[in-house]
Structure formats: C-alpha cells, structure tokens
PDB file of C-alpha atoms in Angstrom:
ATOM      1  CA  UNK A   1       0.000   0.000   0.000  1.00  0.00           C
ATOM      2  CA  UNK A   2       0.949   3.392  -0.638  1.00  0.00           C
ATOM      3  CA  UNK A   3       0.223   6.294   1.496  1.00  0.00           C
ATOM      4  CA  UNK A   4       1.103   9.787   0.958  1.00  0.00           C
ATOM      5  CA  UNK A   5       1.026  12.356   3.683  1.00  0.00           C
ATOM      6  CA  UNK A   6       2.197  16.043   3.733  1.00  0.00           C
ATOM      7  CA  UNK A   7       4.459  17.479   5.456  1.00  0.00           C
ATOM      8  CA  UNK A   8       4.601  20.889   6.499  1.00  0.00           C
ATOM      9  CA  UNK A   9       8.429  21.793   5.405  1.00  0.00           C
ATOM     10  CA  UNK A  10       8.383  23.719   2.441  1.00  0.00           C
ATOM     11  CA  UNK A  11      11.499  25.657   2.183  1.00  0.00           C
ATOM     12  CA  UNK A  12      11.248  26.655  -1.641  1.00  0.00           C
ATOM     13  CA  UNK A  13       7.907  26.912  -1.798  1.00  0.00           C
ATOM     14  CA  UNK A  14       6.932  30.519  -3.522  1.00  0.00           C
ATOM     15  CA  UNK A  15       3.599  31.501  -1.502  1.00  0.00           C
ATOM     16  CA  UNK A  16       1.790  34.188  -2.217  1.00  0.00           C
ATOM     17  CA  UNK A  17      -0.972  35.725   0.135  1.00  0.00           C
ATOM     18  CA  UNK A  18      -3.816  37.760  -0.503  1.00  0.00           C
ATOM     19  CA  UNK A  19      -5.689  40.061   1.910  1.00  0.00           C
ATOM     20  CA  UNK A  20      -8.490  42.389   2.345  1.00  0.00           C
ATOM     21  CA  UNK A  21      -8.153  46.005   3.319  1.00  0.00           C
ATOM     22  CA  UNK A  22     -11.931  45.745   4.841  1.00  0.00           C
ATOM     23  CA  UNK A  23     -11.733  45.228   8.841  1.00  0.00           C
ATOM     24  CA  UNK A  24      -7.691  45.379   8.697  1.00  0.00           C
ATOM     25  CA  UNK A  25      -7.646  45.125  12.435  1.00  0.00           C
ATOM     26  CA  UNK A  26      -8.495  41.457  12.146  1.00  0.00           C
ATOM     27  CA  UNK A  27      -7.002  40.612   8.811  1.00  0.00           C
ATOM     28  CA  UNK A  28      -3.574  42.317   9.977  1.00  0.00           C
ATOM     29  CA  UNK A  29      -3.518  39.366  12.934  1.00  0.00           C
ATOM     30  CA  UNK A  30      -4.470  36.754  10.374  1.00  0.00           C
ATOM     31  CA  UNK A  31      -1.635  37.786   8.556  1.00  0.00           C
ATOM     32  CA  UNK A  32       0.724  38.019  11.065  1.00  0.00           C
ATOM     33  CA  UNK A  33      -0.065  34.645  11.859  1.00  0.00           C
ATOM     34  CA  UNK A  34       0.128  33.281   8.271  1.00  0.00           C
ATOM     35  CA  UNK A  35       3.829  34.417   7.893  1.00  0.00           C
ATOM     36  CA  UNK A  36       4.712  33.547  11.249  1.00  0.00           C
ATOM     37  CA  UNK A  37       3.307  29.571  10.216  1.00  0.00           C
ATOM     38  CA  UNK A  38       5.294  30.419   6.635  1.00  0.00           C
ATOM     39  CA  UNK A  39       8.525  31.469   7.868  1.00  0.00           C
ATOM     40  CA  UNK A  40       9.059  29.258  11.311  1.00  0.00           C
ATOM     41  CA  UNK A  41       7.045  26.345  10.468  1.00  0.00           C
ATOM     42  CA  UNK A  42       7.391  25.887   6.625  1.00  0.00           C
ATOM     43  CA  UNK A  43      11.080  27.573   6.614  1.00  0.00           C
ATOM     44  CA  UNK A  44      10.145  29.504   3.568  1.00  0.00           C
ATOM     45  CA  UNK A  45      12.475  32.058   3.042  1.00  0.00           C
ATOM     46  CA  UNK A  46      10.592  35.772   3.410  1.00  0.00           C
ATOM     47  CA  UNK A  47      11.948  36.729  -0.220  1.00  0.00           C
ATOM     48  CA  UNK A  48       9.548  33.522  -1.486  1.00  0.00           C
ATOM     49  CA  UNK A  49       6.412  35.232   0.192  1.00  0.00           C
ATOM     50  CA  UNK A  50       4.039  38.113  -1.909  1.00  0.00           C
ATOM     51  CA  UNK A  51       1.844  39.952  -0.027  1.00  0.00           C
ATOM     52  CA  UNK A  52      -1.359  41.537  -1.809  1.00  0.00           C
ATOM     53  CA  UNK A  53      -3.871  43.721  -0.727  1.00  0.00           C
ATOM     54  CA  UNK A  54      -7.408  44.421  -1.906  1.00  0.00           C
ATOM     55  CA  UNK A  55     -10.112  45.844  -1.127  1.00  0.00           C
ATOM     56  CA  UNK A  56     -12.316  43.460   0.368  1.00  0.00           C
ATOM     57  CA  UNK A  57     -13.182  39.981   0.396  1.00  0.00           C
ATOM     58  CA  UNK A  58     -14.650  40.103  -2.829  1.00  0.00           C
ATOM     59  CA  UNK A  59     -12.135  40.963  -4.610  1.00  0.00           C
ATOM     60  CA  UNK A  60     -10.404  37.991  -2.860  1.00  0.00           C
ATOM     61  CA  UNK A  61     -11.672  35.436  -5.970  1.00  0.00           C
ATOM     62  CA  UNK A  62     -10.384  37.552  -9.156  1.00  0.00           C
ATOM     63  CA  UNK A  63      -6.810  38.437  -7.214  1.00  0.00           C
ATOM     64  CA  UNK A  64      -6.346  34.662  -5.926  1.00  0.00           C
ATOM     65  CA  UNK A  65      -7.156  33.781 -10.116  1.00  0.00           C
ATOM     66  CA  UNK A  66      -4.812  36.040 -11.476  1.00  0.00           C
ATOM     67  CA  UNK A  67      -2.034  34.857  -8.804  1.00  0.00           C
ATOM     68  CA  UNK A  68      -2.551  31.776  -9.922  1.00  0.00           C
ATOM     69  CA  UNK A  69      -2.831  31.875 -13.682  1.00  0.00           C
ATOM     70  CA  UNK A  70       0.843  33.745 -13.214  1.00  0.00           C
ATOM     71  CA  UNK A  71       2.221  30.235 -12.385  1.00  0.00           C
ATOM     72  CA  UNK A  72       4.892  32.144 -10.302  1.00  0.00           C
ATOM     73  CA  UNK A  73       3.505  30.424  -6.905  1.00  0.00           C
ATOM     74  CA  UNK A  74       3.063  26.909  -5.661  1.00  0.00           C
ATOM     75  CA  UNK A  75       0.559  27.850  -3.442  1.00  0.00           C
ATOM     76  CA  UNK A  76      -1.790  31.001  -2.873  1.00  0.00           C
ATOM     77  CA  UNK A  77      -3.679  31.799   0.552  1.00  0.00           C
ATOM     78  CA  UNK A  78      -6.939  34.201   0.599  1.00  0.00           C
ATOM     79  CA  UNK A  79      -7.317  36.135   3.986  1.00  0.00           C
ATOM     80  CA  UNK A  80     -10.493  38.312   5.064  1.00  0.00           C
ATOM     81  CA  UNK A  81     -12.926  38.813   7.835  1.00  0.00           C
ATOM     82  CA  UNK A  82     -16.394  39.178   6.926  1.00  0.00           C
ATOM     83  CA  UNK A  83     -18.698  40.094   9.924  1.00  0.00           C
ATOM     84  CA  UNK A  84     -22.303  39.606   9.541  1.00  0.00           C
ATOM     85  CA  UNK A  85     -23.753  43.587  10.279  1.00  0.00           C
ATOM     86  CA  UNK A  86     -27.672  44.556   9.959  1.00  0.00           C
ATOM     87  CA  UNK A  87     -28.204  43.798   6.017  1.00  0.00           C
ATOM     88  CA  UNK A  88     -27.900  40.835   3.931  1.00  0.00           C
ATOM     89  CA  UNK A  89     -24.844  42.241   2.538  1.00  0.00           C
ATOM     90  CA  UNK A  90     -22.844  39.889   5.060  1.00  0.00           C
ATOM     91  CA  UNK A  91     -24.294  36.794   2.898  1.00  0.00           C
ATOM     92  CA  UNK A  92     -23.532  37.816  -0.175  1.00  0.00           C
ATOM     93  CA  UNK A  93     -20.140  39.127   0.370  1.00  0.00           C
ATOM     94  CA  UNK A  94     -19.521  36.208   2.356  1.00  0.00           C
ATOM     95  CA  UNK A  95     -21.048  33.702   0.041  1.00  0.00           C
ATOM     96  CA  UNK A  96     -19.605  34.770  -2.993  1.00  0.00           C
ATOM     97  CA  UNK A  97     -16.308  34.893  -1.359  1.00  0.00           C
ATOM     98  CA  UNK A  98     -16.345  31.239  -0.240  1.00  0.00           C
ATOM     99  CA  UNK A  99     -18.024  30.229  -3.778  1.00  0.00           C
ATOM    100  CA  UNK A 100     -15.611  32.548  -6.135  1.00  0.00           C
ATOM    101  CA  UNK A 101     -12.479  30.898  -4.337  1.00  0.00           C
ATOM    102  CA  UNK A 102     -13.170  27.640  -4.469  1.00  0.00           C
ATOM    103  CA  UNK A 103     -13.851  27.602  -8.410  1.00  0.00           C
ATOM    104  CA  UNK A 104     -10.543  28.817  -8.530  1.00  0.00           C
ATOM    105  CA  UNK A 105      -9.192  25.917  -6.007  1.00  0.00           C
ATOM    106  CA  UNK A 106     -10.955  23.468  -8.287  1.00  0.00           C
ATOM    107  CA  UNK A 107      -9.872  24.721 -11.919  1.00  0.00           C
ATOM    108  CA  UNK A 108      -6.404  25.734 -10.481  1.00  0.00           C
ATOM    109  CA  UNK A 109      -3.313  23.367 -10.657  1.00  0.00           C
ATOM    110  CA  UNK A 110      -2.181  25.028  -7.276  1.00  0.00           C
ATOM    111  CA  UNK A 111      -3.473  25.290  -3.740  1.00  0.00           C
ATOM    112  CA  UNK A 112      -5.520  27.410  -2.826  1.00  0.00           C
ATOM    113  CA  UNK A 113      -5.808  28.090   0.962  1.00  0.00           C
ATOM    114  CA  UNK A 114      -8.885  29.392   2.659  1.00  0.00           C
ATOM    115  CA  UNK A 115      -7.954  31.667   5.412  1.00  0.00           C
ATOM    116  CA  UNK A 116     -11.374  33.357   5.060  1.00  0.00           C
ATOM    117  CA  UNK A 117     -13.114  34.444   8.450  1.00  0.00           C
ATOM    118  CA  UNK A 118     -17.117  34.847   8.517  1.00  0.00           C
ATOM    119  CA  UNK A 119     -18.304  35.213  11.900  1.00  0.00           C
ATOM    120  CA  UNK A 120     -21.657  36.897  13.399  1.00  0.00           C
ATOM    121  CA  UNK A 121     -19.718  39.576  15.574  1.00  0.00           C
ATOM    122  CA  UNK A 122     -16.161  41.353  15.856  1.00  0.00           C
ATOM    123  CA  UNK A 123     -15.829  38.839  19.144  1.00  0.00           C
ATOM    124  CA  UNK A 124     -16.127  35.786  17.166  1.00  0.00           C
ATOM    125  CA  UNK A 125     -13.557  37.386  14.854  1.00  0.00           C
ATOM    126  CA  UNK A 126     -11.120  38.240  17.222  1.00  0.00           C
ATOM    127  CA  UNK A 127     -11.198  34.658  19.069  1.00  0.00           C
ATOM    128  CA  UNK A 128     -10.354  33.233  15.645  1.00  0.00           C
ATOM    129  CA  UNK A 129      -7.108  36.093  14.503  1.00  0.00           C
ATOM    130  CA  UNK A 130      -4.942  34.943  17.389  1.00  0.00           C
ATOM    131  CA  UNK A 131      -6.842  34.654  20.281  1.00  0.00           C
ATOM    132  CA  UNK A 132      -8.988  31.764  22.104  1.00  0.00           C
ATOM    133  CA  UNK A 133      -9.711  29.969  18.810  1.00  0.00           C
ATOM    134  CA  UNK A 134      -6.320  30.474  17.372  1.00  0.00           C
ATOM    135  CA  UNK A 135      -5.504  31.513  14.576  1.00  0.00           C
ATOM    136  CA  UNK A 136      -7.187  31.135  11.191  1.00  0.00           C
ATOM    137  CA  UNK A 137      -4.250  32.795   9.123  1.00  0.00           C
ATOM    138  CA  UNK A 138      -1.712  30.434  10.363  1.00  0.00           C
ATOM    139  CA  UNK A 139      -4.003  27.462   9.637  1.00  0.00           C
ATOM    140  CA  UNK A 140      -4.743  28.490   6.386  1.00  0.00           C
ATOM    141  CA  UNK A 141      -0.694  29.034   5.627  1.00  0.00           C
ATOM    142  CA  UNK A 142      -0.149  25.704   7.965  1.00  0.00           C
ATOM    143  CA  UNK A 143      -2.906  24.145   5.268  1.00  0.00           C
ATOM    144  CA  UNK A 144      -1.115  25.826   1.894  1.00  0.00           C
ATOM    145  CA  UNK A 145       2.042  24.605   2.810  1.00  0.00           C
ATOM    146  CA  UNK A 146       0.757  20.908   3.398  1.00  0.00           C
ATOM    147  CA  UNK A 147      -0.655  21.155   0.215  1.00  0.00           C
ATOM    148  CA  UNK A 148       2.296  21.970  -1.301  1.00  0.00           C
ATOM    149  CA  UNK A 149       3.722  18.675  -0.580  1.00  0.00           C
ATOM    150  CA  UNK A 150       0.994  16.675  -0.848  1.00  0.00           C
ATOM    151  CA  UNK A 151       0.660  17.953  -4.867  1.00  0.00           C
ATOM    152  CA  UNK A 152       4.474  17.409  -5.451  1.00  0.00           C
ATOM    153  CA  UNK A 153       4.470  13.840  -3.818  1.00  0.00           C
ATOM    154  CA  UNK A 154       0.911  13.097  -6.208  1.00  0.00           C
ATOM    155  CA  UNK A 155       2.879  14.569  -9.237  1.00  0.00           C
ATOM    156  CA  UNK A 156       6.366  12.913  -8.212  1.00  0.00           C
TER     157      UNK A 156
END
C-alpha cells in the first residue's frame, strides 16, 4: 500500500498571500499569523512570500485567479474577515467569497488556501485572529504549505 502524507516543510515553496483592506484590524492578525506559520514552520524564506492587498473579500476570488494563472507560486492563501452587520450584505459578500475561491481551487493546478473568516460579531472574529480559537491565518498558511507537498508527492 501506498500512502502519501504532507508534510509541512516547504522551504522553496513561492507563496503568495492575498488580503483584504476591509476590517484590517483582524485581517492584519491573520496575517501576522500566516507568515509567522510560513517562515518558522514551513522555513520559507521571506523573499519567497508576496503579499497583496485588496479591497475586500470580494475581490479575494479575481486576485487569488490572477495569482494563480501567473504560475509564479506553488501555493496562494486568501485572507479576510467578513462580519455579519444589519443587512444581507454579510451573505452575499460572504457567500460569494467562499463560492468565487473555491472555483478557482478546483480549476487551479495550485493550492488554494482558505484563510477566510465569517463570523456573526467582531468577538467571534477576534477569538479566531490569534486569540482563544487560534488563529485562522496560520491554519490556512499551515494548510497551503501541506498542500504543497501533498501535490508534489501526487505529481512525483
């Protein structure tokens, strides 16, 4: 029997990371935590990691395509917070978000990470950027990096 499993050691991995500019006080913490996970855990070298901001998390979809159709990176992680308000614009933001980024994950030849938070308060979100529920950033870089391997030991 053969079993593959990822590891989590990617030093020359080329990771890129994209990140909303809407509610920056959480995303900033996911992102902390996704470079921290890059650089200590994965040993990828901090010239190997692009860092791009947009607007908001939808935008996330169209950057995290055109990141990936530049084959430059082995893996691409999407950060956000999206934090259900008054309106319905929470579930559509939210929901075409999640549903933009995974037809990219599933016509891509890459990883793509979901680091994506959608919560029903600014508590929620905070327990998840680095607090009591950890932090979603690093799992979504901890999951990208896994991913790496797993694809190269499929393809190898």
């Amino acid at each position: 029997m053969k079993v593959i499993k990822g590891t989590v050691a990617a030093p020359k991995a080329r990771i890129a990371i994209a990140i909303a500019r809407f509610n920056h006080f959480i995303n900033n913490s996911l992102l902390e935590g996704a470079i921290d996970t890059l650089e200590r855990v994965g040993q990828v070298a901090t010239e190997n990691i692009t860092v791009v901001w947009v607007p908001g998390a939808y935008e996330l979809p169209l950057t995290i395509k055109t990141l990936v159709e530049t084959k430059k990176y082995d893996a691409v992680v999407a950060l956000a917070s999206v934090i259900r308000g008054a309106t319905p614009h929470f579930d559509y933001v939210a929901g075409e978000c999640s549903a933009g980024l995974s037809n990219v994950a599933m016509t891509s030849n890459i990883p793509v990470a979901f680091g994506v938070l959608t919560t029903e308060d600014i508590e929620q979100a905070i327990e998840r950027a680095g607090t009591k529920a950890g932090n979603k950033g690093a799992d979504a870089a901890l999951a990208a990096l896994e991913m790496v391997n797993v694809i190269q030991a499929i393809k190898g």
